[in-house]
Short mmCIF file of C-alpha atoms in Angstrom, two decimals:
data_model
loop_
_atom_site.label_atom_id
_atom_site.label_comp_id
_atom_site.label_asym_id
_atom_site.label_seq_id
_atom_site.Cartn_x
_atom_site.Cartn_y
_atom_site.Cartn_z
CA MET U 1 -9.12 12.08 11.02
CA GLU U 2 -12.57 10.56 10.67
CA ARG U 3 -11.01 7.20 9.93
CA ALA U 4 -8.56 7.45 12.83
CA ARG U 5 -11.45 8.16 15.14
CA ALA U 6 -13.32 5.12 13.82
CA PHE U 7 -10.27 2.95 14.46
CA ALA U 8 -9.76 4.21 17.98
CA LYS U 9 -13.42 3.58 18.69
CA ARG U 10 -13.34 0.04 17.39
CA LEU U 11 -10.16 -0.69 19.32
CA GLY U 12 -11.47 0.86 22.50
CA ALA U 13 -8.41 3.10 22.52
CA GLY U 14 -7.85 6.79 22.96
CA LEU U 15 -6.86 8.88 19.97
CA GLY U 16 -3.67 10.87 19.83
CA ILE U 17 -2.28 13.07 17.11
CA ILE U 18 1.29 13.73 16.13
CA ASP U 19 1.52 17.15 14.58
CA LYS U 20 4.23 16.88 11.98
CA ARG U 21 5.64 19.83 10.13
CA ARG U 22 7.65 19.22 7.03
CA GLU U 23 10.48 21.60 6.22
CA SER U 24 9.23 23.01 2.97
CA ASP U 25 12.47 23.04 1.00
CA LYS U 26 13.58 19.51 1.79
CA LYS U 27 11.65 16.76 0.04
CA ASN U 28 11.92 13.70 2.28
CA VAL U 29 12.83 15.34 5.56
CA ALA U 30 10.20 15.19 8.26
CA LYS U 31 10.19 17.02 11.55
CA VAL U 32 7.99 16.00 14.42
CA MET U 33 6.74 18.98 16.34
CA HIS U 34 4.48 17.85 19.13
CA ILE U 35 2.03 15.28 20.42
CA ILE U 36 -1.60 16.06 21.05
CA GLY U 37 -3.13 13.77 23.66
CA ASP U 38 -1.85 12.02 26.77
CA VAL U 39 0.43 9.08 26.08
CA ALA U 40 2.21 8.82 29.43
CA GLY U 41 2.45 5.22 30.64
CA ARG U 42 0.54 3.87 27.65
CA ASP U 43 1.28 1.59 24.72
CA VAL U 44 1.03 3.55 21.51
CA LEU U 45 0.27 2.41 17.97
CA ILE U 46 1.31 4.67 15.12
CA VAL U 47 -0.70 4.09 11.97
CA ASP U 48 0.16 5.39 8.53
CA ASP U 49 -0.10 4.52 4.84
CA ILE U 50 3.55 4.69 3.72
CA VAL U 51 6.89 4.24 5.45
CA ASP U 52 9.55 5.55 3.09
CA THR U 53 12.80 6.77 4.66
CA ALA U 54 11.31 6.05 8.12
CA GLY U 55 12.34 9.55 9.22
CA THR U 56 8.81 10.48 10.31
CA LEU U 57 8.18 7.15 11.99
CA VAL U 58 11.41 7.15 13.98
CA GLU U 59 11.09 10.78 15.03
CA ALA U 60 7.48 10.17 16.04
CA THR U 61 8.55 7.14 18.07
CA GLU U 62 11.22 9.08 19.92
CA ALA U 63 8.83 11.99 20.52
CA LEU U 64 6.21 9.62 21.95
CA LEU U 65 8.77 8.02 24.25
CA ARG U 66 9.92 11.46 25.40
CA ALA U 67 6.27 12.17 26.21
CA GLY U 68 6.24 9.11 28.49
CA ALA U 69 4.80 6.39 26.24
CA ARG U 70 5.44 2.89 27.58
CA ARG U 71 6.03 1.14 24.25
CA VAL U 72 5.56 2.25 20.65
CA PHE U 73 4.34 -0.01 17.84
CA ALA U 74 3.58 0.89 14.25
CA GLY U 75 1.39 -0.46 11.48
CA VAL U 76 2.01 0.83 7.98
CA THR U 77 0.51 -0.54 4.76
CA HIS U 78 3.21 0.16 2.16
CA PRO U 79 6.87 -0.57 3.09
CA VAL U 80 8.72 1.64 0.60
CA LEU U 81 11.70 1.64 2.99
CA SER U 82 14.10 3.55 0.77
CA GLY U 83 17.47 5.12 1.56
CA GLN U 84 18.53 4.83 5.20
CA ALA U 85 15.17 3.47 6.38
CA MET U 86 16.40 0.11 7.71
CA GLN U 87 19.39 1.64 9.51
CA ARG U 88 17.10 4.26 11.06
CA LEU U 89 14.64 1.61 12.24
CA ALA U 90 17.43 -0.56 13.63
CA ALA U 91 18.69 2.37 15.68
CA SER U 92 15.21 3.35 16.91
CA HIS U 93 13.22 2.34 19.96
CA LEU U 94 10.25 1.12 17.93
CA GLN U 95 9.04 -2.20 19.41
CA GLU U 96 7.58 -3.57 16.22
CA LEU U 97 6.67 -2.46 12.72
CA VAL U 98 3.92 -4.36 10.92
CA VAL U 99 3.73 -3.89 7.16
CA THR U 100 2.03 -5.67 4.27
CA ASP U 101 3.40 -7.29 1.11
CA THR U 102 2.08 -4.65 -1.33
CA ILE U 103 5.78 -3.95 -1.90
CA PRO U 104 8.28 -6.84 -1.71
CA LEU U 105 10.90 -6.35 1.01
CA ARG U 106 13.55 -8.45 -0.76
CA ASP U 107 16.61 -8.55 1.54
CA LYS U 108 15.59 -5.62 3.75
CA ALA U 109 13.76 -7.71 6.34
CA VAL U 110 16.96 -9.33 7.61
CA CYS U 111 18.36 -6.01 8.84
CA TRP U 112 15.92 -5.65 11.69
CA PRO U 113 14.10 -8.49 13.49
CA HIS U 114 11.13 -6.38 14.61
CA LEU U 115 9.67 -6.07 11.12
CA ARG U 116 6.58 -8.22 10.50
CA VAL U 117 4.96 -8.77 7.13
CA LEU U 118 1.32 -9.64 6.59
CA SER U 119 -0.01 -10.64 3.21
CA VAL U 120 -2.88 -8.82 1.54
CA ALA U 121 -3.17 -11.58 -1.07
CA HIS U 122 -6.44 -12.87 0.37
CA LEU U 123 -7.96 -9.40 0.49
CA LEU U 124 -6.95 -8.60 -3.09
CA GLY U 125 -8.06 -12.05 -4.21
CA GLU U 126 -11.48 -11.56 -2.66
CA ALA U 127 -11.81 -8.11 -4.27
CA ILE U 128 -10.83 -9.53 -7.67
CA LYS U 129 -13.37 -12.32 -7.26
CA ARG U 130 -16.09 -9.79 -6.42
CA ILE U 131 -15.19 -7.51 -9.33
CA HIS U 132 -15.23 -10.50 -11.66
CA CYS U 133 -18.64 -11.63 -10.36
CA ASN U 134 -20.10 -8.09 -10.29
CA GLU U 135 -20.48 -8.19 -6.52
CA SER U 136 -19.98 -5.40 -4.02
CA VAL U 137 -16.40 -4.57 -3.07
CA SER U 138 -17.24 -1.90 -0.51
CA SER U 139 -19.13 -4.42 1.61
CA LEU U 140 -15.73 -6.01 2.40
CA PHE U 141 -15.25 -3.18 4.87
CA ILE U 142 -18.58 -3.10 6.63
CA MET P 1 -16.35 -14.67 -19.15
CA ASP P 2 -13.17 -16.32 -17.82
CA LEU P 3 -10.92 -14.62 -15.30
CA ARG P 4 -7.21 -14.46 -16.13
CA LEU P 5 -4.52 -12.92 -13.92
CA PHE P 6 -1.07 -11.86 -15.10
CA SER P 7 1.80 -10.54 -13.01
CA GLY P 8 4.41 -7.96 -13.88
CA ARG P 9 7.87 -8.27 -12.37
CA SER P 10 7.31 -5.94 -9.41
CA ASN P 11 5.59 -8.34 -7.01
CA PRO P 12 5.17 -11.86 -8.43
CA GLN P 13 5.01 -13.38 -4.96
CA LEU P 14 1.90 -11.42 -4.08
CA ALA P 15 0.36 -12.26 -7.48
CA GLN P 16 1.04 -15.93 -6.76
CA GLY P 17 -0.72 -15.59 -3.41
CA ILE P 18 -3.73 -14.00 -5.10
CA CYS P 19 -3.87 -16.87 -7.62
CA ARG P 20 -3.74 -19.38 -4.78
CA TYR P 21 -6.66 -17.66 -3.08
CA LEU P 22 -8.64 -17.64 -6.32
CA GLY P 23 -7.68 -21.23 -7.08
CA ILE P 24 -6.42 -20.34 -10.56
CA GLU P 25 -3.16 -20.73 -12.43
CA MET P 26 -1.13 -17.59 -13.02
CA GLY P 27 -1.48 -16.39 -16.62
CA ARG P 28 1.46 -17.17 -18.87
CA ILE P 29 3.30 -14.04 -19.98
CA GLU P 30 6.80 -13.22 -21.11
CA VAL P 31 8.20 -9.98 -19.73
CA SER P 32 11.83 -9.28 -20.57
CA ASP P 33 14.29 -6.47 -21.25
CA PHE P 34 16.10 -5.75 -24.48
CA SER P 35 19.77 -4.94 -24.11
CA ASP P 36 19.01 -1.24 -24.63
CA GLY P 37 16.60 -1.27 -21.66
CA GLU P 38 13.32 -1.42 -23.59
CA ILE P 39 10.71 -3.79 -22.12
CA PHE P 40 9.21 -6.58 -24.20
CA VAL P 41 5.94 -8.32 -23.35
CA GLN P 42 4.10 -11.21 -24.92
CA ILE P 43 0.92 -12.79 -23.52
CA GLN P 44 1.47 -16.48 -24.05
CA GLU P 45 -2.11 -17.65 -24.04
CA ASN P 46 -5.37 -16.72 -25.71
CA ILE P 47 -7.13 -13.96 -23.73
CA ARG P 48 -9.71 -13.00 -26.36
CA GLY P 49 -12.95 -12.16 -24.55
CA LYS P 50 -11.43 -12.80 -21.10
CA ASP P 51 -11.70 -10.74 -17.88
CA VAL P 52 -8.03 -9.85 -17.44
CA PHE P 53 -6.35 -8.61 -14.24
CA LEU P 54 -2.78 -7.26 -14.31
CA VAL P 55 -1.00 -7.24 -10.94
CA GLN P 56 1.72 -4.64 -10.67
CA SER P 57 2.90 -2.48 -7.75
CA THR P 58 4.54 0.67 -9.04
CA CYS P 59 7.26 0.50 -6.41
CA HIS P 60 11.03 0.74 -6.95
CA PRO P 61 12.09 0.86 -9.79
CA VAL P 62 8.97 3.00 -10.14
CA ASN P 63 9.30 4.14 -13.73
CA GLN P 64 10.21 0.72 -15.02
CA ASN P 65 7.35 -0.95 -13.19
CA LEU P 66 4.89 1.67 -14.42
CA MET P 67 6.03 1.37 -18.02
CA GLU P 68 5.88 -2.41 -17.77
CA LEU P 69 2.25 -2.19 -16.63
CA LEU P 70 1.41 0.13 -19.54
CA ILE P 71 3.07 -2.20 -22.05
CA MET P 72 1.30 -5.23 -20.57
CA ALA P 73 -2.00 -3.36 -20.86
CA ASP P 74 -1.32 -2.52 -24.50
CA ALA P 75 -0.57 -6.15 -25.26
CA CYS P 76 -3.81 -7.26 -23.57
CA ARG P 77 -5.93 -4.68 -25.33
CA ARG P 78 -4.53 -5.67 -28.72
CA ALA P 79 -5.14 -9.31 -27.81
CA SER P 80 -8.88 -8.50 -27.47
CA ALA P 81 -9.28 -8.91 -23.72
CA ALA P 82 -12.91 -8.18 -22.85
CA ARG P 83 -12.08 -6.15 -19.76
CA LEU P 84 -8.74 -5.00 -18.38
CA THR P 85 -8.23 -4.27 -14.69
CA ALA P 86 -4.97 -3.01 -13.20
CA VAL P 87 -4.43 -4.36 -9.70
CA MET P 88 -2.05 -1.87 -8.11
CA PRO P 89 -1.39 -2.87 -4.48
CA TYR P 90 1.00 0.09 -4.22
CA PHE P 91 0.30 3.14 -6.37
CA GLY P 92 3.62 4.92 -6.99
CA TYR P 93 3.68 8.72 -7.45
CA GLY P 94 0.58 8.82 -5.24
CA ARG P 95 2.23 11.39 -2.99
CA GLN P 96 2.58 13.88 -5.85
CA ASP P 97 -1.14 14.49 -5.71
CA ARG P 98 -1.44 18.30 -5.70
CA LYS P 99 0.33 21.52 -6.48
CA ASP P 100 1.64 22.24 -3.01
CA ARG P 101 4.26 24.61 -4.36
CA PRO P 102 4.40 26.76 -7.48
CA ARG P 103 5.52 25.17 -10.77
CA VAL P 104 5.35 21.52 -9.66
CA PRO P 105 3.56 18.67 -11.46
CA ILE P 106 0.64 16.59 -10.26
CA THR P 107 2.25 13.34 -11.23
CA ALA P 108 -0.42 11.12 -9.67
CA LYS P 109 -2.88 12.59 -12.18
CA LEU P 110 -0.40 12.11 -15.03
CA VAL P 111 -0.02 8.44 -14.05
CA ALA P 112 -3.81 8.04 -13.97
CA ASP P 113 -3.99 9.48 -17.50
CA LEU P 114 -1.24 7.15 -18.73
CA ILE P 115 -2.98 4.12 -17.25
CA THR P 116 -6.26 5.05 -18.89
CA ALA P 117 -4.57 5.80 -22.23
CA ALA P 118 -2.95 2.34 -22.19
CA GLY P 119 -6.42 0.80 -22.31
CA ILE P 120 -6.95 -0.15 -18.67
CA GLN P 121 -10.66 0.00 -17.88
CA ARG P 122 -10.67 -0.46 -14.14
CA VAL P 123 -8.24 -0.05 -11.23
CA LEU P 124 -8.02 -1.91 -7.93
CA ALA P 125 -5.84 -0.03 -5.47
CA MET P 126 -5.06 -0.26 -1.78
CA ASP P 127 -4.57 2.48 0.79
CA LEU P 128 -4.01 5.29 -1.68
CA HIS P 129 -2.06 8.15 -0.13
CA ALA P 130 -5.03 10.40 -0.86
CA GLY P 131 -8.47 8.96 -1.48
CA GLN P 132 -9.05 11.73 -3.99
CA ILE P 133 -6.70 9.96 -6.42
CA GLN P 134 -9.77 7.88 -7.31
CA GLY P 135 -11.11 11.02 -8.91
CA TYR P 136 -8.00 11.43 -11.10
CA PHE P 137 -9.34 8.48 -13.07
CA ASN P 138 -12.43 8.60 -15.26
CA ILE P 139 -12.71 4.82 -14.94
CA PRO P 140 -13.93 2.89 -11.87
CA VAL P 141 -11.42 2.64 -9.01
CA ASP P 142 -11.97 0.18 -6.20
CA HIS P 143 -10.09 1.34 -3.14
CA LEU P 144 -9.27 -1.26 -0.49
CA PHE P 145 -8.07 -0.71 3.04
CA ALA P 146 -5.41 -3.07 4.30
CA ALA P 147 -7.17 -3.59 7.61
CA PRO P 148 -10.83 -4.32 6.94
CA ARG P 149 -11.47 -5.66 10.41
CA PRO P 150 -9.18 -3.75 12.77
CA HIS P 151 -10.54 -5.30 15.94
CA ARG P 152 -9.23 -8.67 14.77
CA LEU P 153 -5.96 -7.35 13.43
CA LEU P 154 -4.00 -6.07 16.37
CA PRO P 155 -0.63 -7.28 17.60
CA ALA P 156 -1.27 -9.51 20.59
CA ALA P 157 1.44 -7.69 22.51
CA ALA P 158 -0.20 -4.34 21.96
CA VAL P 159 -3.67 -5.30 23.10
CA SER P 160 -2.61 -7.20 26.19
CA GLY P 161 -2.42 -4.14 28.38
CA SER P 162 -5.45 -2.12 29.37
CA HIS P 163 -3.89 1.17 28.33
CA ARG P 164 -3.96 1.61 24.61
CA ARG P 165 -3.73 4.60 22.43
CA VAL P 166 -3.83 5.06 18.71
CA ALA P 167 -1.55 7.79 17.55
CA ARG P 168 -2.19 9.19 14.15
CA ARG P 169 0.31 11.20 12.24
CA ARG P 170 -1.39 14.37 11.17
CA GLY P 171 -0.62 15.22 7.60
CA ARG P 172 -1.92 14.60 4.15
CA GLY P 173 -2.96 11.08 3.45
CA ALA P 174 -2.25 9.77 6.88
CA ARG P 175 -5.08 7.67 8.13
CA ALA P 176 -5.54 5.13 10.80
CA ARG P 177 -5.21 1.52 10.08
CA PHE P 178 -3.55 -1.33 11.77
CA CYS P 179 -2.50 -4.81 11.03
CA GLN P 180 -2.21 -8.08 12.78
CA ALA P 181 1.01 -9.48 14.11
CA SER P 182 0.75 -13.22 13.94
CA GLY P 183 4.25 -14.31 14.73
CA ARG P 184 7.16 -14.07 12.39
CA GLY P 185 7.06 -14.25 8.65
CA VAL P 186 4.08 -13.53 6.48
CA GLY P 187 0.66 -14.02 8.02
CA HIS P 188 -2.75 -13.62 6.48
CA TYR P 189 -5.80 -11.66 7.40
CA ARG P 190 -7.98 -14.68 7.66
#
C-alpha cells in the first residue's frame, strides 16, 4: 500500500484499490469484489507482481469498466501466463498488458497483440556490476 | 576477482542481454539431460577464485529449473568459485510464503533453504511476491524492483490524458509498479 501510494504520487495520479477476495478452497480462482475509489471516465493502470492465469487481471479489468473506467491498462513484472491466461486476455477488454522478460514468453506473445515485453537485462546487469564492485544496489531506486 | 556469468536453460535470452550490458562473454557451461531425466552440468572453463553469477528463473518447468540451479551451484562450489550468486529474475514458489491454511507447507522457505544448502552465498531477485522472502534466507538478498523510475516508464497512451488513476489490487504481495511501453517488441529501461 505504501509503495502504491508512492507510485501514484510520482505519477500525479489518484490511487484506487481493487478489493479481491479469493475463494478459499480453490487455489487459482480469484474473485473481484469491489473497487475503492472513483474511476469513472478515467484511464486506469492496474499494477501487480505476477500474472498467472490472468483470472484476477481480467476480472479486475471488467469490474473497472463496469465502474465507468475509460480504458484499462496493466503493468505486471512476471508473466507466468499459465493455463487459459492467453485466451482469457484475448477475450478481455484490457487495452494493453506490459510485462518484463523475467520469464520467457516463448510462443505465447503471438496469441494477443496487446502484450508488450520490456527487458530487465540492463537493470539486472547494473545490479550485478554493483554487487561485483561492492557498490550500493539500493541506490538504484532512489 | 573476475566476474563470470553462467545461464541455466530457463531464460538464456535474458542472460545474454545481461552479458551484453556488462560487456562480457557468457560463461561456457554444459547443461543436459540424461535419458532418465537426471540433469547433468559441467562448467567448461576455470572458475577457481572467480565471482560467479548463475542466472536462472525458476519458472515453468519450476522443479526442473530449480534443480538445475542447485546442480549448477554444486558444480561451481566444487570448482572453487570464490563467491556464488544466484540471479533469480523470477523466484518460483514465492507465493507459498506462509501457512494460510492448516497443514500446508511454506515452500518459499524450503526453496531458500535448498538454495543455501547448494552453496549459493548471495541472491539477486526481482519483485518478490512478498518482500519478507528476503528473510527466509540467512545470506544477503538484493531485491530489485522492475520499475526503478516510474515517472519515466509509463505507456505513452496512458499518460496522454489528464485523468489518470493507479489501481492497485489489494492482496498479499501486490504492489504498485509500472513499466514503459516503447512500441512493439522488447524495449529497455534506458
